[in-house]
Coordinates of C-alpha atoms (C1' of nucleotides) in Angstrom, one line a residue:
Chain A
M21 CA -27.1 -217.3 133.0
V22 CA -26.9 -219.2 136.3
P23 CA -23.6 -220.7 137.3
K24 CA -24.3 -224.0 136.1
W25 CA -26.6 -226.6 138.2
T26 CA -25.5 -230.0 138.1
D27 CA -27.9 -232.8 138.6
E28 CA -26.5 -233.2 142.0
Q29 CA -27.5 -229.5 142.9
L30 CA -31.1 -229.9 141.9
N31 CA -31.4 -233.1 144.2
A32 CA -30.3 -231.1 146.9
A33 CA -32.6 -228.0 146.1
F34 CA -35.4 -229.9 145.4
A35 CA -34.9 -231.9 148.6
A36 CA -34.2 -229.2 150.6
L37 CA -37.6 -227.8 149.3
A38 CA -39.2 -230.7 150.3
D39 CA -39.7 -230.1 153.9
P40 CA -42.2 -227.6 155.3
V41 CA -40.0 -226.3 158.1
R42 CA -37.0 -225.5 155.5
R43 CA -39.6 -223.6 153.4
A44 CA -40.9 -221.8 156.4
L45 CA -37.6 -221.0 157.3
I46 CA -37.0 -219.6 153.5
A47 CA -40.0 -217.8 153.6
R48 CA -38.5 -216.2 156.9
L49 CA -35.1 -215.4 155.5
S50 CA -36.9 -213.8 152.2
R51 CA -38.0 -210.8 154.5
S52 CA -34.7 -210.1 156.6
P53 CA -31.6 -212.0 157.1
A54 CA -31.5 -214.0 160.7
T55 CA -29.8 -215.9 163.3
V56 CA -30.2 -219.7 164.0
N57 CA -32.0 -218.5 167.5
E58 CA -34.0 -216.2 165.8
L59 CA -35.0 -218.5 163.2
A60 CA -35.2 -221.3 165.8
E61 CA -37.8 -219.4 168.0
P62 CA -41.2 -220.1 166.3
F63 CA -40.8 -224.0 165.9
P64 CA -41.6 -226.3 168.5
I65 CA -38.6 -228.4 167.6
T66 CA -35.0 -228.2 168.9
K67 CA -32.3 -225.5 168.0
Q68 CA -29.9 -228.2 166.8
A69 CA -32.9 -229.8 164.6
V70 CA -33.0 -226.2 163.0
S71 CA -29.5 -225.9 162.9
K72 CA -29.3 -229.1 160.6
H73 CA -32.0 -227.7 158.4
L74 CA -29.9 -224.6 158.0
Q75 CA -27.1 -226.7 157.1
V76 CA -29.3 -228.5 154.5
L77 CA -30.2 -225.3 153.0
E78 CA -26.6 -223.9 152.4
Q79 CA -25.3 -227.2 151.2
A80 CA -28.2 -226.9 148.5
R81 CA -27.0 -223.4 148.1
L82 CA -30.3 -221.7 148.9
I83 CA -28.7 -219.6 151.5
T84 CA -25.6 -218.0 152.6
R85 CA -24.3 -217.3 155.9
T86 CA -21.9 -214.9 157.2
R87 CA -20.1 -214.1 160.6
D88 CA -20.6 -211.6 163.1
G89 CA -19.1 -212.1 166.4
Q90 CA -20.6 -215.4 167.9
R91 CA -23.6 -214.8 165.9
R92 CA -23.7 -216.6 162.3
P93 CA -26.5 -215.0 160.2
C94 CA -28.6 -216.7 157.5
H95 CA -28.9 -214.8 154.2
L96 CA -31.4 -216.2 151.4
D97 CA -30.2 -216.6 147.8
P98 CA -32.9 -215.7 145.3
A99 CA -30.7 -216.5 142.3
A100 CA -30.4 -219.8 143.8
L101 CA -34.5 -220.4 143.7
E102 CA -34.4 -218.5 140.3
A103 CA -32.2 -221.4 139.0
V104 CA -34.7 -224.1 140.6
T105 CA -37.5 -222.3 138.6
G106 CA -35.3 -222.4 135.9
W107 CA -35.5 -226.3 135.4
I108 CA -39.3 -226.7 135.9
D109 CA -40.1 -223.6 133.4
R110 CA -37.7 -225.6 130.7
Q111 CA -39.8 -228.8 131.0
R112 CA -43.3 -226.6 130.9
L113 CA -41.8 -224.9 127.7
V114 CA -41.3 -228.3 126.1
A115 CA -44.5 -229.7 127.1
E116 CA -46.6 -227.1 125.9
Q117 CA -45.0 -226.4 122.9
Q118 CA -46.1 -230.3 122.4
F119 CA -49.7 -229.5 123.0
R120 CA -49.5 -226.8 120.6
R121 CA -48.4 -229.0 118.0
L122 CA -50.9 -231.6 119.0
D123 CA -53.8 -228.9 118.5
T124 CA -52.6 -228.0 115.0
V125 CA -52.6 -231.7 114.0
L126 CA -56.1 -232.1 115.4
E127 CA -57.0 -229.0 113.3
N128 CA -55.2 -230.3 110.2
L129 CA -57.4 -233.3 110.5
K130 CA -60.7 -231.8 110.9
E131 CA -60.5 -229.4 107.9
K132 CA -59.6 -232.8 105.9
E133 CA -62.6 -234.9 107.5
P134 CA -65.4 -232.4 107.7
Chain B
M16 CA -55.4 -218.4 140.0
V17 CA -54.2 -222.1 140.9
P18 CA -56.3 -224.4 142.3
K19 CA -55.0 -224.4 146.2
W20 CA -51.9 -225.9 147.0
T21 CA -51.6 -227.3 150.6
D22 CA -48.6 -228.0 152.5
E23 CA -49.1 -231.3 152.1
Q24 CA -49.0 -231.0 148.4
L25 CA -46.0 -228.7 148.1
N26 CA -44.2 -231.5 150.3
A27 CA -44.8 -234.3 147.4
A28 CA -44.5 -232.2 144.6
F29 CA -41.1 -231.2 145.9
A30 CA -39.9 -234.3 147.1
A31 CA -40.9 -235.8 143.8
L32 CA -38.9 -233.5 141.9
A33 CA -35.7 -234.3 144.1
D34 CA -35.3 -237.6 142.4
P35 CA -32.9 -237.3 139.2
V36 CA -34.9 -240.8 138.0
R37 CA -38.0 -238.8 138.2
R38 CA -36.8 -235.8 136.9
A39 CA -36.1 -237.5 133.7
L40 CA -39.5 -239.1 133.7
I41 CA -40.7 -235.8 133.8
A42 CA -38.5 -234.5 131.0
R43 CA -39.4 -237.4 129.1
L44 CA -43.5 -237.0 129.4
S45 CA -42.7 -233.2 128.4
R46 CA -42.3 -234.6 124.9
S47 CA -45.3 -236.9 124.7
P48 CA -47.3 -239.2 126.9
A49 CA -45.7 -242.8 127.4
T50 CA -46.4 -246.1 128.9
V51 CA -44.3 -247.9 131.9
N52 CA -42.4 -250.2 129.8
E53 CA -42.0 -247.5 127.4
L54 CA -40.4 -245.0 130.2
A55 CA -38.6 -247.9 131.9
E56 CA -36.6 -248.8 128.9
P57 CA -33.7 -246.1 129.3
F58 CA -33.3 -246.8 132.8
P59 CA -30.6 -249.6 134.5
I60 CA -33.6 -250.4 137.3
T61 CA -36.3 -252.6 137.3
K62 CA -39.9 -252.0 135.7
Q63 CA -41.3 -252.1 139.2
A64 CA -39.0 -249.5 140.4
V65 CA -40.1 -247.3 137.5
S66 CA -44.0 -247.9 138.4
K67 CA -43.0 -247.1 142.1
H68 CA -41.5 -243.5 140.8
L69 CA -44.6 -243.0 138.8
Q70 CA -46.7 -243.6 141.5
V71 CA -45.1 -241.0 143.5
L72 CA -45.2 -238.3 140.7
E73 CA -49.1 -239.3 140.1
Q74 CA -49.5 -238.8 143.9
A75 CA -47.7 -235.3 143.7
R76 CA -50.2 -234.8 140.8
L77 CA -47.5 -234.0 138.8
I78 CA -48.5 -236.3 136.1
T79 CA -51.8 -238.4 135.3
R80 CA -53.0 -241.5 134.2
T81 CA -55.4 -242.9 131.4
R82 CA -56.4 -246.1 130.4
D83 CA -56.0 -247.6 127.2
G84 CA -56.4 -251.7 127.3
Q85 CA -53.9 -253.1 129.0
R86 CA -51.7 -249.9 129.3
R87 CA -51.9 -247.2 131.6
P88 CA -50.4 -244.1 130.1
C89 CA -48.8 -241.3 132.0
H90 CA -49.3 -237.9 131.0
L91 CA -47.6 -234.8 132.4
D92 CA -49.7 -231.9 133.8
P93 CA -48.0 -228.6 133.3
A94 CA -50.2 -226.8 135.3
A95 CA -48.8 -228.5 138.5
L96 CA -45.4 -227.7 137.7
E97 CA -46.7 -224.1 137.1
A98 CA -48.1 -224.1 140.9
V99 CA -44.8 -225.3 142.2
T100 CA -42.8 -222.3 140.8
G101 CA -45.6 -220.1 142.2
W102 CA -44.6 -220.7 145.5
I103 CA -40.9 -220.2 144.8
D104 CA -41.7 -217.2 142.6
R105 CA -43.6 -215.9 145.7
Q106 CA -40.7 -216.1 147.9
R107 CA -38.1 -214.2 145.4
L108 CA -40.6 -211.4 145.1
V109 CA -40.6 -210.8 148.7
A110 CA -37.1 -211.3 148.8
E111 CA -36.0 -209.1 146.0
Q112 CA -38.7 -206.4 147.6
Q113 CA -36.5 -206.4 150.5
F114 CA -33.2 -206.0 148.8
R115 CA -34.9 -203.1 146.9
R116 CA -35.8 -201.5 150.2
L117 CA -32.4 -202.1 151.8
D118 CA -31.0 -199.8 148.6
T119 CA -32.9 -197.3 149.3
V120 CA -32.3 -197.2 153.3
L121 CA -28.6 -197.1 152.0
E122 CA -29.3 -194.5 149.5
N123 CA -30.7 -191.9 152.3
L124 CA -27.8 -192.9 154.5
K125 CA -25.3 -191.7 151.7
E126 CA -27.2 -188.6 151.3
K127 CA -27.0 -187.5 154.8
E128 CA -23.8 -188.2 155.8
P129 CA -21.5 -187.4 152.7
Chain C
dA21 C1' -10.5 -216.4 185.2
dA22 C1' -15.3 -217.8 185.7
dC23 C1' -19.4 -217.4 183.5
dT24 C1' -23.0 -216.9 179.9
dT25 C1' -24.4 -217.5 175.2
dG26 C1' -24.7 -218.7 170.0
dA27 C1' -24.2 -222.4 167.3
dT28 C1' -22.4 -226.9 166.4
dC29 C1' -20.8 -231.8 167.1
dA30 C1' -21.7 -236.9 168.1
dA31 C1' -24.3 -240.8 168.9
dC32 C1' -28.4 -242.8 168.5
dC33 C1' -33.6 -243.8 167.5
dG34 C1' -37.8 -244.5 164.4
dA35 C1' -39.7 -244.0 159.9
dT36 C1' -39.4 -243.4 155.6
dG37 C1' -37.2 -244.2 150.7
dG38 C1' -35.4 -246.4 146.7
dG39 C1' -34.1 -251.1 145.2
dT40 C1' -34.6 -255.9 144.6
dT41 C1' -36.9 -260.8 143.9
dG42 C1' -41.2 -263.3 143.3
dA43 C1' -46.1 -263.9 142.9
dT44 C1' -50.6 -261.8 141.3
dT45 C1' -54.2 -259.2 138.8
dA46 C1' -55.9 -257.7 134.3
dC47 C1' -56.2 -257.4 129.3
dT48 C1' -55.0 -259.2 124.7
dC49 C1' -55.1 -262.8 121.3
dA50 C1' -54.5 -267.1 118.8
Chain D
dT8 C1' -59.3 -272.1 127.3
dG9 C1' -54.6 -271.3 127.5
dA10 C1' -50.2 -268.4 126.5
dG11 C1' -48.3 -264.1 126.6
dT12 C1' -48.0 -259.3 127.8
dA13 C1' -48.5 -254.5 130.6
dA14 C1' -48.6 -253.4 135.2
dT15 C1' -48.8 -253.8 140.0
dC16 C1' -48.4 -255.7 145.1
dA17 C1' -46.1 -258.0 148.7
dA18 C1' -42.2 -258.6 151.5
dC19 C1' -37.8 -257.4 152.4
dC20 C1' -32.9 -254.9 152.8
dC21 C1' -30.2 -251.0 153.5
dA22 C1' -29.6 -245.8 153.6
dT23 C1' -31.0 -241.7 154.5
dC24 C1' -33.8 -238.5 157.2
dG25 C1' -35.8 -235.6 160.9
dG26 C1' -35.6 -235.5 165.6
dT27 C1' -33.9 -235.8 170.4
dT28 C1' -30.0 -235.6 174.4
dG29 C1' -25.7 -234.4 176.1
dA30 C1' -21.2 -232.6 175.4
dT31 C1' -18.1 -229.4 173.2
dC32 C1' -16.5 -224.9 170.9
dA33 C1' -15.8 -220.2 170.6
dA34 C1' -16.8 -215.4 171.6
dG35 C1' -18.6 -211.9 175.0
dT36 C1' -19.4 -210.3 179.9
dT37 C1' -18.5 -209.5 184.6

DNA sequence: AACTTGATCAACCGATGGGTTGATTACTCA
DNA sequence: TGAGTAATCAACCCATCGGTTGATCAAGTT
Protein backbone atom coordinates (compact mmCIF):
# COMPACT_ATOMS: atom_id res chain seq x y z
CA MET A 1 0.00 0.00 0.00
CA VAL A 2 1.13 3.48 -0.86
CA PRO A 3 2.09 5.85 2.02
CA LYS A 4 -1.14 7.89 1.87
CA TRP A 5 -1.72 10.36 -0.92
CA THR A 6 -3.43 13.59 -0.04
CA ASP A 7 -5.28 15.69 -2.55
CA GLU A 8 -2.44 18.22 -2.43
CA GLN A 9 0.11 15.57 -3.30
CA LEU A 10 -2.00 14.44 -6.24
CA ASN A 11 -2.27 18.07 -7.36
CA ALA A 12 1.49 18.41 -7.16
CA ALA A 13 2.21 15.14 -8.94
CA PHE A 14 -0.14 15.74 -11.86
CA ALA A 15 0.93 19.37 -12.20
CA ALA A 16 4.54 18.24 -12.20
CA LEU A 17 3.85 15.77 -14.99
CA ALA A 18 1.99 18.36 -17.06
CA ASP A 19 5.22 20.00 -18.25
CA PRO A 20 7.10 18.40 -21.18
CA VAL A 21 10.49 19.42 -19.79
CA ARG A 22 9.72 17.72 -16.49
CA ARG A 23 8.45 14.61 -18.27
CA ALA A 24 11.70 14.53 -20.23
CA LEU A 25 13.64 14.85 -16.99
CA ILE A 26 11.73 11.93 -15.56
CA ALA A 27 12.33 9.87 -18.70
CA ARG A 28 16.04 10.63 -18.38
CA LEU A 29 16.07 9.76 -14.70
CA SER A 30 14.25 6.50 -15.33
CA ARG A 31 17.48 5.33 -16.99
CA SER A 32 19.84 6.39 -14.21
CA PRO A 33 20.35 9.06 -11.55
CA ALA A 34 21.98 12.30 -12.72
CA THR A 35 23.16 15.68 -11.54
CA VAL A 36 21.58 19.02 -12.38
CA ASN A 37 24.28 19.87 -14.92
CA GLU A 38 23.93 16.53 -16.65
CA LEU A 39 20.18 16.91 -16.76
CA ALA A 40 20.31 20.50 -17.98
CA GLU A 41 22.74 19.82 -20.82
CA PRO A 42 20.26 18.67 -23.51
CA PHE A 43 17.79 21.52 -22.88
CA PRO A 44 17.84 24.95 -24.52
CA ILE A 45 17.05 26.63 -21.20
CA THR A 46 19.24 27.81 -18.35
CA LYS A 47 20.50 25.59 -15.55
CA GLN A 48 18.48 27.68 -13.11
CA ALA A 49 15.28 26.85 -14.93
CA VAL A 50 16.10 23.13 -14.81
CA SER A 51 16.91 23.48 -11.13
CA LYS A 52 13.45 24.93 -10.58
CA HIS A 53 11.86 22.06 -12.48
CA LEU A 54 13.72 19.60 -10.27
CA GLN A 55 12.46 21.36 -7.18
CA VAL A 56 8.93 20.94 -8.48
CA LEU A 57 9.52 17.23 -9.07
CA GLU A 58 11.06 16.87 -5.62
CA GLN A 59 8.19 18.67 -3.92
CA ALA A 60 5.82 16.33 -5.76
CA ARG A 61 7.93 13.49 -4.32
CA LEU A 62 8.50 12.08 -7.80
CA ILE A 63 12.27 12.32 -7.30
CA THR A 64 14.62 12.32 -4.34
CA ARG A 65 18.01 14.00 -4.02
CA THR A 66 21.17 12.82 -2.31
CA ARG A 67 24.47 14.51 -1.61
CA ASP A 68 27.83 13.62 -3.17
CA GLY A 69 30.41 16.32 -2.50
CA GLN A 70 29.24 19.45 -4.25
CA ARG A 71 26.95 17.39 -6.50
CA ARG A 72 23.30 16.77 -5.70
CA PRO A 73 22.23 13.77 -7.80
CA CYS A 74 18.54 13.19 -8.52
CA HIS A 75 16.90 9.77 -8.33
CA LEU A 76 13.51 8.83 -9.71
CA ASP A 77 11.04 7.30 -7.25
CA PRO A 78 9.02 4.72 -9.21
CA ALA A 79 6.73 4.11 -6.23
CA ALA A 80 5.47 7.68 -6.50
CA LEU A 81 4.63 7.14 -10.16
CA GLU A 82 2.76 4.02 -9.18
CA ALA A 83 0.69 6.03 -6.72
CA VAL A 84 -0.32 8.41 -9.48
CA THR A 85 -1.50 5.61 -11.74
CA GLY A 86 -3.36 4.25 -8.74
CA TRP A 87 -5.79 7.15 -8.71
CA ILE A 88 -6.43 6.88 -12.45
CA ASP A 89 -6.90 3.14 -12.34
CA ARG A 90 -9.51 3.44 -9.61
CA GLN A 91 -11.56 5.84 -11.74
CA ARG A 92 -11.28 3.57 -14.77
CA LEU A 93 -12.33 0.59 -12.72
CA VAL A 94 -15.55 2.29 -11.58
CA ALA A 95 -16.30 3.56 -15.07
CA GLU A 96 -15.86 0.15 -16.64
CA GLN A 97 -18.02 -1.49 -14.01
CA GLN A 98 -20.77 0.99 -14.88
CA PHE A 99 -20.41 0.23 -18.56
CA ARG A 100 -20.72 -3.47 -17.88
CA ARG A 101 -23.77 -2.83 -15.72
CA LEU A 102 -25.33 -0.80 -18.53
CA ASP A 103 -24.63 -3.63 -20.95
CA THR A 104 -26.53 -6.12 -18.80
CA VAL A 105 -29.45 -3.71 -18.50
CA LEU A 106 -29.59 -3.46 -22.28
CA GLU A 107 -29.36 -7.25 -22.52
CA ASN A 108 -32.35 -7.65 -20.21
CA LEU A 109 -34.38 -5.14 -22.19
CA LYS A 110 -33.62 -6.99 -25.39
CA GLU A 111 -34.86 -10.26 -23.91
CA LYS A 112 -38.12 -8.73 -22.71
CA GLU A 113 -38.88 -6.82 -25.94
CA PRO A 114 -37.85 -8.95 -28.91
CA MET B 1 -2.15 0.00 -28.94
CA VAL B 2 -3.28 3.47 -27.94
CA PRO B 3 -4.33 5.94 -30.74
CA LYS B 4 -1.03 7.92 -30.63
CA TRP B 5 -0.55 10.52 -27.94
CA THR B 6 1.28 13.66 -28.84
CA ASP B 7 3.25 15.63 -26.30
CA GLU B 8 0.58 18.34 -26.38
CA GLN B 9 -2.14 15.85 -25.56
CA LEU B 10 -0.12 14.54 -22.62
CA ASN B 11 0.39 18.11 -21.45
CA ALA B 12 -3.34 18.73 -21.63
CA ALA B 13 -4.29 15.48 -19.92
CA PHE B 14 -1.89 15.85 -16.99
CA ALA B 15 -2.72 19.53 -16.56
CA ALA B 16 -6.41 18.66 -16.59
CA LEU B 17 -5.88 16.08 -13.86
CA ALA B 18 -3.85 18.49 -11.74
CA ASP B 19 -6.94 20.34 -10.50
CA PRO B 20 -8.93 18.82 -7.61
CA VAL B 21 -12.24 20.12 -8.96
CA ARG B 22 -11.60 18.43 -12.29
CA ARG B 23 -10.55 15.19 -10.59
CA ALA B 24 -13.80 15.31 -8.62
CA LEU B 25 -15.72 15.85 -11.85
CA ILE B 26 -14.02 12.81 -13.34
CA ALA B 27 -14.77 10.74 -10.27
CA ARG B 28 -18.42 11.79 -10.54
CA LEU B 29 -18.52 11.00 -14.25
CA SER B 30 -16.96 7.60 -13.70
CA ARG B 31 -20.26 6.64 -12.06
CA SER B 32 -22.54 7.94 -14.81
CA PRO B 33 -22.86 10.70 -17.41
CA ALA B 34 -24.23 14.02 -16.17
CA THR B 35 -25.15 17.53 -17.29
CA VAL B 36 -23.33 20.72 -16.37
CA ASN B 37 -25.96 21.72 -13.82
CA GLU B 38 -25.86 18.32 -12.14
CA LEU B 39 -22.08 18.41 -12.04
CA ALA B 40 -21.95 21.96 -10.74
CA GLU B 41 -24.42 21.41 -7.90
CA PRO B 42 -22.02 20.02 -5.24
CA PHE B 43 -19.36 22.68 -5.82
CA PRO B 44 -19.13 26.06 -4.10
CA ILE B 45 -18.21 27.75 -7.39
CA THR B 46 -20.30 29.17 -10.21
CA LYS B 47 -21.74 27.11 -13.03
CA GLN B 48 -19.56 29.10 -15.44
CA ALA B 49 -16.43 27.98 -13.64
CA VAL B 50 -17.54 24.34 -13.84
CA SER B 51 -18.33 24.84 -17.51
CA LYS B 52 -14.76 26.03 -18.05
CA HIS B 53 -13.39 23.00 -16.21
CA LEU B 54 -15.44 20.75 -18.45
CA GLN B 55 -14.05 22.47 -21.52
CA VAL B 56 -10.56 21.75 -20.23
CA LEU B 57 -11.42 18.09 -19.73
CA GLU B 58 -13.01 17.92 -23.17
CA GLN B 59 -10.00 19.53 -24.83
CA ALA B 60 -7.82 16.99 -23.05
CA ARG B 61 -10.12 14.34 -24.55
CA LEU B 62 -10.81 12.89 -21.11
CA ILE B 63 -14.54 13.44 -21.62
CA THR B 64 -16.88 13.67 -24.58
CA ARG B 65 -20.13 15.60 -24.86
CA THR B 66 -23.36 14.69 -26.61
CA ARG B 67 -26.52 16.64 -27.26
CA ASP B 68 -29.94 15.97 -25.73
CA GLY B 69 -32.32 18.87 -26.34
CA GLN B 70 -30.90 21.86 -24.56
CA ARG B 71 -28.78 19.62 -22.33
CA ARG B 72 -25.20 18.73 -23.12
CA PRO B 73 -24.36 15.63 -21.08
CA CYS B 74 -20.74 14.75 -20.35
CA HIS B 75 -19.36 11.22 -20.63
CA LEU B 76 -16.05 9.99 -19.27
CA ASP B 77 -13.68 8.36 -21.77
CA PRO B 78 -11.88 5.59 -19.89
CA ALA B 79 -9.64 4.87 -22.86
CA ALA B 80 -8.11 8.33 -22.51
CA LEU B 81 -7.31 7.66 -18.88
CA GLU B 82 -5.67 4.44 -19.94
CA ALA B 83 -3.48 6.35 -22.36
CA VAL B 84 -2.28 8.58 -19.55
CA THR B 85 -1.29 5.65 -17.36
CA GLY B 86 0.48 4.26 -20.40
CA TRP B 87 3.13 6.97 -20.34
CA ILE B 88 3.71 6.59 -16.63
CA ASP B 89 3.91 2.82 -16.80
CA ARG B 90 6.55 2.98 -19.52
CA GLN B 91 8.77 5.18 -17.34
CA ARG B 92 8.32 2.88 -14.36
CA LEU B 93 9.15 -0.11 -16.47
CA VAL B 94 12.46 1.35 -17.58
CA ALA B 95 13.29 2.49 -14.06
CA GLU B 96 12.61 -0.89 -12.57
CA GLN B 97 14.67 -2.63 -15.23
CA GLN B 98 17.58 -0.37 -14.31
CA PHE B 99 17.16 -1.17 -10.64
CA ARG B 100 17.22 -4.87 -11.41
CA ARG B 101 20.31 -4.43 -13.56
CA LEU B 102 22.00 -2.57 -10.71
CA ASP B 103 21.10 -5.40 -8.37
CA THR B 104 22.83 -7.96 -10.57
CA VAL B 105 25.91 -5.76 -10.81
CA LEU B 106 26.05 -5.61 -7.04
CA GLU B 107 25.58 -9.37 -6.89
CA ASN B 108 28.53 -9.90 -9.21
CA LEU B 109 30.74 -7.58 -7.17
CA LYS B 110 29.87 -9.47 -4.02
CA GLU B 111 30.89 -12.77 -5.64
CA LYS B 112 34.24 -11.42 -6.81
CA GLU B 113 35.12 -9.64 -3.55
CA PRO B 114 33.95 -11.74 -0.64
C1' DA C 1 44.58 32.00 0.00
C1' DA C 2 42.72 32.40 -4.57
C1' DC C 3 40.12 30.32 -8.15
C1' DT C 4 36.88 27.19 -10.29
C1' DT C 5 32.82 24.55 -10.38
C1' DG C 6 27.96 22.72 -8.98
C1' DA C 7 23.96 24.48 -7.54
C1' DT C 8 20.76 27.67 -5.52
C1' DC C 9 18.69 32.27 -4.28
C1' DA C 10 16.41 36.66 -5.52
C1' DA C 11 14.10 39.78 -8.25
C1' DC C 12 11.77 40.52 -12.12
C1' DC C 13 8.70 39.75 -16.63
C1' DG C 14 5.09 37.98 -19.71
C1' DA C 15 1.75 34.36 -20.13
C1' DT C 16 -1.56 31.35 -18.40
C1' DG C 17 -5.13 29.64 -15.02
C1' DG C 18 -9.08 29.65 -11.94
C1' DG C 19 -12.48 32.49 -10.47
C1' DT C 20 -16.03 36.18 -10.74
C1' DT C 21 -20.10 39.04 -12.81
C1' DG C 22 -23.06 40.30 -16.61
C1' DA C 23 -24.79 39.55 -21.14
C1' DT C 24 -26.05 36.24 -24.77
C1' DT C 25 -27.35 32.05 -27.31
C1' DA C 26 -30.36 28.13 -27.89
C1' DC C 27 -33.77 25.17 -26.74
C1' DT C 28 -38.58 24.06 -24.27
C1' DC C 29 -43.11 24.89 -23.10
C1' DA C 30 -47.37 27.42 -22.05
C1' DT D 1 -45.23 34.84 -29.04
C1' DG D 2 -43.14 35.27 -24.75
C1' DA D 3 -41.28 33.35 -20.30
C1' DG D 4 -38.13 30.11 -18.41
C1' DT D 5 -34.08 27.21 -18.38
C1' DA D 6 -29.32 24.95 -19.88
C1' DA D 7 -25.24 26.45 -21.14
C1' DT D 8 -21.79 29.45 -23.03
C1' DC D 9 -19.38 33.91 -24.16
C1' DA D 10 -16.86 38.09 -22.77
C1' DA D 11 -14.32 40.94 -19.98
C1' DC D 12 -11.89 41.41 -16.08
C1' DC D 13 -8.97 40.32 -11.50
C1' DC D 14 -5.37 38.27 -9.09
C1' DA D 15 -2.24 34.38 -8.29
C1' DT D 16 0.83 31.17 -10.09
C1' DC D 17 4.22 29.50 -13.62
C1' DG D 18 8.10 29.15 -16.70
C1' DG D 19 11.73 31.67 -17.97
C1' DT D 20 15.51 35.12 -17.62
C1' DT D 21 19.76 37.66 -15.45
C1' DG D 22 22.82 38.54 -11.67
C1' DA D 23 24.46 37.54 -7.18
C1' DT D 24 25.58 34.11 -3.64
C1' DC D 25 26.85 29.82 -1.31
C1' DA D 26 29.53 25.70 -0.76
C1' DA D 27 32.84 22.29 -2.05
C1' DG D 28 37.04 21.08 -4.64
C1' DT D 29 41.52 22.37 -6.81
C1' DT D 30 46.02 24.50 -7.24
